């Protein structure tokens, strides 16, 4: 039996929602409408990367960068591997870079700054305390009051696919249907529900139509690439875990020595410089 496209692969995701076609536009607007909970009728897919103006500056890959007719910007990213060391920092970094794409002209009021949305669709739970399918973050104070005027200018939105409920398609809202489609499209055991959501929603039907246009060779290539990337990510994560454990053990050993020795003595015993010992102690697990 021919394999079905795994939409959790960011390249597959981009192939469906980032194409310059009527079907892709309808599908993307429908997906954005479901996430933002407001009608979206037209968007423009922009360059998928943010240009680095400064040499050696990090050059993040933006999975799907879009602009709205009113000037708003959104970056939509599909994530399947959770890296606790980098994930949230990277999302905040992307959001800031996204906002910085807006350059106001001299004399232009700051109120012309448009909202930006960093939308991250994850195939994992970002943290146990976040229990909803969609978790949306904006600027608020300790009393949970939104920052006046600017509170919603920069929003970080997570769609947690494992939170999508298993139910009849007729009982799902639009976001639940999209989440189910993205999560389980290639799952042979969920095809009856997948067929129902395709029949019930035009945007999802357009996404399915785009996939049907793809050659089996291209689908197999994308799926194989996804599997290899998943393996590489798992290896990278395990290596990072081992390195982190090694540094934690080293730090604990140095702290034990410092209970009875000066830092200079510890450096001499371990044949390291005092600066190296200080660096070991600064490690934050």
Short mmCIF file of C-alpha atoms in Angstrom, two decimals:
data_model
loop_
_atom_site.label_atom_id
_atom_site.label_comp_id
_atom_site.label_asym_id
_atom_site.label_seq_id
_atom_site.Cartn_x
_atom_site.Cartn_y
_atom_site.Cartn_z
CA UNK A 1 0.00 0.00 0.00
CA UNK A 2 1.43 3.45 -0.91
CA UNK A 3 2.54 5.47 2.09
CA UNK A 4 0.67 8.65 2.98
CA UNK A 5 2.38 11.99 3.55
CA UNK A 6 3.49 12.75 7.10
CA UNK A 7 2.39 16.37 7.54
CA UNK A 8 4.42 16.75 10.73
CA UNK A 9 7.54 17.05 8.58
CA UNK A 10 8.14 20.79 8.18
CA UNK A 11 9.01 20.42 4.48
CA UNK A 12 5.81 18.48 3.84
CA UNK A 13 3.90 21.12 5.79
CA UNK A 14 5.44 23.86 3.69
CA UNK A 15 4.76 21.96 0.46
CA UNK A 16 1.04 21.93 1.27
CA UNK A 17 0.53 25.39 2.78
CA UNK A 18 3.26 27.43 1.11
CA UNK A 19 2.58 26.78 -2.57
CA UNK A 20 1.52 29.63 -4.85
CA UNK A 21 -1.84 28.07 -5.71
CA UNK A 22 -5.50 28.78 -5.01
CA UNK A 23 -5.82 25.51 -3.08
CA UNK A 24 -2.85 26.31 -0.84
CA UNK A 25 -4.16 29.82 -0.18
CA UNK A 26 -7.57 28.50 0.88
CA UNK A 27 -6.00 25.85 3.11
CA UNK A 28 -3.60 28.31 4.76
CA UNK A 29 -6.30 30.92 5.40
CA UNK A 30 -8.53 28.25 6.92
CA UNK A 31 -5.73 27.00 9.20
CA UNK A 32 -4.87 30.54 10.33
CA UNK A 33 -8.55 31.35 10.93
CA UNK A 34 -8.84 28.30 13.19
CA UNK A 35 -5.75 29.22 15.22
CA UNK A 36 -6.30 32.98 15.51
CA UNK A 37 -10.08 32.58 16.01
CA UNK A 38 -10.81 35.30 13.46
CA UNK A 39 -11.62 35.30 9.74
CA UNK A 40 -8.55 35.24 7.47
CA UNK A 41 -9.38 35.59 3.79
CA UNK A 42 -6.05 36.46 2.19
CA UNK A 43 -2.36 36.20 3.11
CA UNK A 44 0.90 36.34 1.18
CA UNK A 45 3.62 33.74 1.70
CA UNK A 46 6.96 35.54 2.07
CA UNK A 47 10.58 34.41 2.01
CA UNK A 48 10.87 31.50 4.39
CA UNK A 49 14.11 32.75 5.94
CA UNK A 50 15.03 35.85 7.89
CA UNK A 51 18.09 37.46 6.35
CA UNK A 52 21.06 37.94 8.69
CA UNK A 53 22.45 41.44 8.20
CA UNK A 54 25.37 40.86 10.53
CA UNK A 55 28.09 38.32 9.80
CA UNK A 56 28.08 35.30 12.14
CA UNK A 57 24.60 36.17 13.40
CA UNK A 58 22.33 33.16 13.79
CA UNK A 59 20.35 32.57 10.61
CA UNK A 60 17.06 30.96 11.64
CA UNK A 61 15.01 29.00 9.19
CA UNK A 62 11.43 30.23 9.14
CA UNK A 63 9.12 27.42 8.16
CA UNK A 64 6.24 29.47 6.78
CA UNK A 65 6.38 33.26 6.93
CA UNK A 66 3.21 35.09 5.88
CA UNK A 67 1.92 38.64 5.79
CA UNK A 68 -1.72 39.65 6.15
CA UNK A 69 -3.43 42.30 4.05
CA UNK A 70 -3.44 44.69 7.03
CA UNK A 71 0.31 44.39 7.65
CA UNK A 72 0.31 41.73 10.37
CA UNK A 73 2.97 39.02 10.18
CA UNK A 74 2.97 35.39 11.22
CA UNK A 75 5.50 32.63 11.24
CA UNK A 76 4.10 29.11 11.37
CA UNK A 77 6.45 26.36 12.43
CA UNK A 78 5.96 22.61 12.75
CA UNK A 79 7.96 20.98 15.58
CA UNK A 80 8.18 17.28 16.41
CA UNK A 81 11.25 17.19 18.68
CA UNK A 82 11.30 18.96 22.03
CA UNK A 83 14.73 20.26 23.01
CA UNK A 84 14.37 21.71 26.54
CA UNK A 85 17.74 23.43 26.27
CA UNK A 86 16.81 25.52 23.24
CA UNK A 87 13.12 25.36 22.38
CA UNK A 88 11.62 28.36 24.19
CA UNK A 89 14.69 30.54 23.65
CA UNK A 90 14.49 29.85 19.93
CA UNK A 91 10.77 30.63 19.80
CA UNK A 92 11.31 33.97 21.57
CA UNK A 93 14.22 34.74 19.25
CA UNK A 94 12.12 34.01 16.17
CA UNK A 95 9.31 36.19 17.49
CA UNK A 96 11.65 39.13 18.08
CA UNK A 97 13.20 38.76 14.64
CA UNK A 98 9.73 38.57 13.13
CA UNK A 99 8.74 41.84 14.80
CA UNK A 100 11.95 43.51 13.63
CA UNK A 101 10.93 43.02 10.00
CA UNK A 102 8.65 46.02 10.44
CA UNK A 103 10.63 49.19 9.85
CA UNK A 104 8.75 52.44 10.48
CA UNK A 105 9.62 55.40 8.30
CA UNK A 106 10.90 58.64 9.82
CA UNK A 107 7.96 60.48 11.35
CA UNK A 108 5.65 57.48 11.10
CA UNK A 109 3.69 56.91 14.35
CA UNK A 110 4.66 53.90 16.44
CA UNK A 111 1.00 52.95 16.48
CA UNK A 112 1.51 51.76 12.90
CA UNK A 113 3.38 48.74 14.25
CA UNK A 114 1.33 45.65 13.40
CA UNK A 115 0.83 42.53 15.50
CA UNK A 116 3.06 39.52 14.89
CA UNK A 117 2.29 35.90 15.66
CA UNK A 118 4.84 33.17 16.27
CA UNK A 119 2.70 30.05 15.74
CA UNK A 120 4.26 26.74 16.71
CA UNK A 121 2.44 23.49 15.94
CA UNK A 122 4.01 20.80 18.13
CA UNK A 123 3.75 17.04 18.17
CA UNK A 124 4.56 17.10 21.88
CA UNK A 125 3.29 18.72 25.07
CA UNK A 126 5.36 21.85 25.66
CA UNK A 127 4.97 21.58 29.46
CA UNK A 128 2.69 19.59 31.79
CA UNK A 129 0.96 22.70 33.16
CA UNK A 130 -0.25 23.72 29.69
CA UNK A 131 -3.33 21.57 29.23
CA UNK A 132 -5.16 23.14 26.29
CA UNK A 133 -4.93 22.31 22.61
CA UNK A 134 -3.96 25.95 22.04
CA UNK A 135 -1.81 27.89 24.50
CA UNK A 136 -1.48 31.58 23.68
CA UNK A 137 0.97 33.96 25.38
CA UNK A 138 1.13 37.73 25.27
CA UNK A 139 2.55 40.57 27.36
CA UNK A 140 0.85 40.77 30.77
CA UNK A 141 1.71 41.90 34.27
CA UNK A 142 1.67 39.80 37.45
CA UNK A 143 -2.05 40.50 37.86
CA UNK A 144 -2.74 38.92 34.46
CA UNK A 145 -3.62 42.32 32.97
CA UNK A 146 -2.71 42.77 29.32
CA UNK A 147 -0.30 45.60 28.54
CA UNK A 148 -2.47 48.52 27.42
CA UNK A 149 -2.60 48.97 23.64
CA UNK A 150 0.44 46.75 23.04
CA UNK A 151 -0.53 43.61 24.98
CA UNK A 152 -1.37 41.62 21.87
CA UNK A 153 1.24 43.03 19.50
CA UNK A 154 3.57 40.07 19.98
CA UNK A 155 1.90 36.73 20.53
CA UNK A 156 3.43 33.30 20.95
CA UNK A 157 0.89 30.61 20.11
CA UNK A 158 1.37 26.87 20.58
CA UNK A 159 -0.92 24.24 19.05
CA UNK A 160 -0.24 20.98 20.90
CA UNK A 161 -1.31 18.20 18.53
CA UNK A 162 -1.28 15.44 21.22
CA UNK A 163 -4.11 17.38 22.91
CA UNK A 164 -6.50 16.97 19.99
CA UNK A 165 -9.52 14.95 21.17
CA UNK A 166 -10.56 11.67 19.60
CA UNK A 167 -14.20 12.20 18.66
CA UNK A 168 -16.56 12.24 15.71
CA UNK A 169 -15.68 14.92 13.19
CA UNK A 170 -19.15 16.47 13.51
CA UNK A 171 -18.39 17.27 17.17
CA UNK A 172 -15.07 18.99 16.43
CA UNK A 173 -14.55 22.70 15.93
CA UNK A 174 -12.41 23.92 13.03
CA UNK A 175 -9.14 23.95 14.98
CA UNK A 176 -9.75 20.44 16.30
CA UNK A 177 -10.40 19.23 12.74
CA UNK A 178 -7.20 20.82 11.47
CA UNK A 179 -5.21 19.44 14.40
CA UNK A 180 -6.60 15.95 13.83
CA UNK A 181 -5.81 16.18 10.11
CA UNK A 182 -2.20 17.26 10.77
CA UNK A 183 -1.64 14.76 13.57
CA UNK A 184 -3.18 11.67 12.01
CA UNK A 185 -3.27 12.15 8.23
CA UNK A 186 -0.89 9.23 7.60
CA UNK A 187 -2.42 7.02 10.35
CA UNK A 188 -4.29 4.15 8.68
CA UNK A 189 -6.37 3.59 11.82
CA UNK A 190 -7.82 7.12 11.73
CA UNK A 191 -8.81 7.34 8.07
CA UNK A 192 -12.57 7.28 8.61
CA UNK A 193 -12.40 10.44 10.74
CA UNK A 194 -9.86 11.98 8.34
CA UNK A 195 -12.30 11.43 5.47
CA UNK A 196 -15.08 13.08 7.48
CA UNK A 197 -13.08 16.24 8.28
CA UNK A 198 -12.08 16.49 4.62
CA UNK A 199 -15.73 16.34 3.58
CA UNK A 200 -16.82 18.90 6.18
CA UNK A 201 -14.20 21.65 5.71
CA UNK A 202 -13.25 23.30 2.42
CA UNK A 203 -9.78 24.33 3.63
CA UNK A 204 -8.92 20.80 4.72
CA UNK A 205 -10.32 19.46 1.45
CA UNK A 206 -7.96 21.82 -0.40
CA UNK A 207 -4.98 20.52 1.60
CA UNK A 208 -5.99 16.96 0.75
CA UNK A 209 -6.33 17.92 -2.91
CA UNK A 210 -2.78 19.33 -2.94
CA UNK A 211 -1.44 16.09 -1.45
CA UNK A 212 -3.31 14.05 -4.07
CA UNK A 213 -1.47 16.05 -6.78
CA UNK A 214 1.90 14.98 -5.34
CA UNK A 215 3.74 12.05 -6.86
CA UNK A 216 4.27 8.98 -4.71
CA UNK A 217 8.00 9.39 -5.30
CA UNK A 218 7.92 12.88 -3.76
CA UNK A 219 5.83 11.68 -0.80
CA UNK A 220 8.22 8.78 -0.16
CA UNK A 221 11.19 11.14 -0.36
CA UNK A 222 9.66 13.53 2.17
CA UNK A 223 8.74 10.70 4.54
CA UNK A 224 12.22 9.17 4.33
CA UNK A 225 13.78 12.56 5.01
CA UNK A 226 11.50 13.02 8.00
CA UNK A 227 12.49 9.64 9.44
CA UNK A 228 16.20 10.42 9.01
CA UNK A 229 15.83 13.86 10.58
CA UNK A 230 14.00 12.29 13.51
CA UNK A 231 16.85 9.83 14.01
CA UNK A 232 19.44 12.61 13.79
CA UNK A 233 17.50 14.72 16.30
CA UNK A 234 17.28 11.80 18.71
CA UNK A 235 21.04 11.24 18.47
CA UNK A 236 21.73 14.94 18.97
CA UNK A 237 19.44 15.08 22.00
CA UNK A 238 21.06 12.00 23.54
CA UNK A 239 24.56 13.40 22.99
CA UNK A 240 23.47 16.67 24.60
CA UNK A 241 22.03 14.75 27.56
CA UNK A 242 25.28 12.84 28.03
CA UNK A 243 27.34 16.02 27.83
CA UNK A 244 25.03 17.75 30.31
CA UNK A 245 25.30 14.84 32.75
CA UNK A 246 29.09 14.90 32.42
CA UNK A 247 29.23 18.61 33.27
CA UNK A 248 26.86 18.15 36.22
CA UNK A 249 29.07 15.38 37.63
CA UNK A 250 32.16 17.50 37.13
CA UNK A 251 30.55 20.45 38.89
CA UNK A 252 29.47 18.31 41.85
CA UNK A 253 33.00 16.91 42.18
CA UNK A 254 34.56 20.39 42.18
CA UNK A 255 32.03 21.60 44.77
CA UNK A 256 32.94 18.66 47.00
CA UNK A 257 36.66 19.47 46.73
CA UNK A 258 36.00 23.12 47.55
CA UNK A 259 34.58 22.12 50.91
CA UNK A 260 38.12 21.41 52.10
CA UNK A 261 40.35 23.16 49.57
CA UNK A 262 40.79 26.60 48.04
CA UNK A 263 39.92 27.14 44.40
CA UNK A 264 43.64 27.49 43.62
CA UNK A 265 44.36 24.12 45.23
CA UNK A 266 41.49 22.49 43.33
CA UNK A 267 42.84 23.92 40.07
CA UNK A 268 46.26 22.51 40.83
CA UNK A 269 44.91 19.05 41.72
CA UNK A 270 42.79 18.88 38.56
CA UNK A 271 45.55 20.42 36.44
CA UNK A 272 43.26 23.20 35.28
CA UNK A 273 43.37 26.97 35.49
CA UNK A 274 41.35 28.87 38.08
CA UNK A 275 39.30 30.26 35.20
CA UNK A 276 38.46 26.71 34.08
CA UNK A 277 37.30 25.82 37.60
CA UNK A 278 35.11 28.93 37.74
CA UNK A 279 33.64 27.98 34.36
CA UNK A 280 32.80 24.50 35.66
CA UNK A 281 31.04 26.01 38.68
CA UNK A 282 29.04 28.37 36.48
CA UNK A 283 27.44 25.49 34.59
CA UNK A 284 23.66 25.63 35.09
CA UNK A 285 21.93 22.32 34.60
#
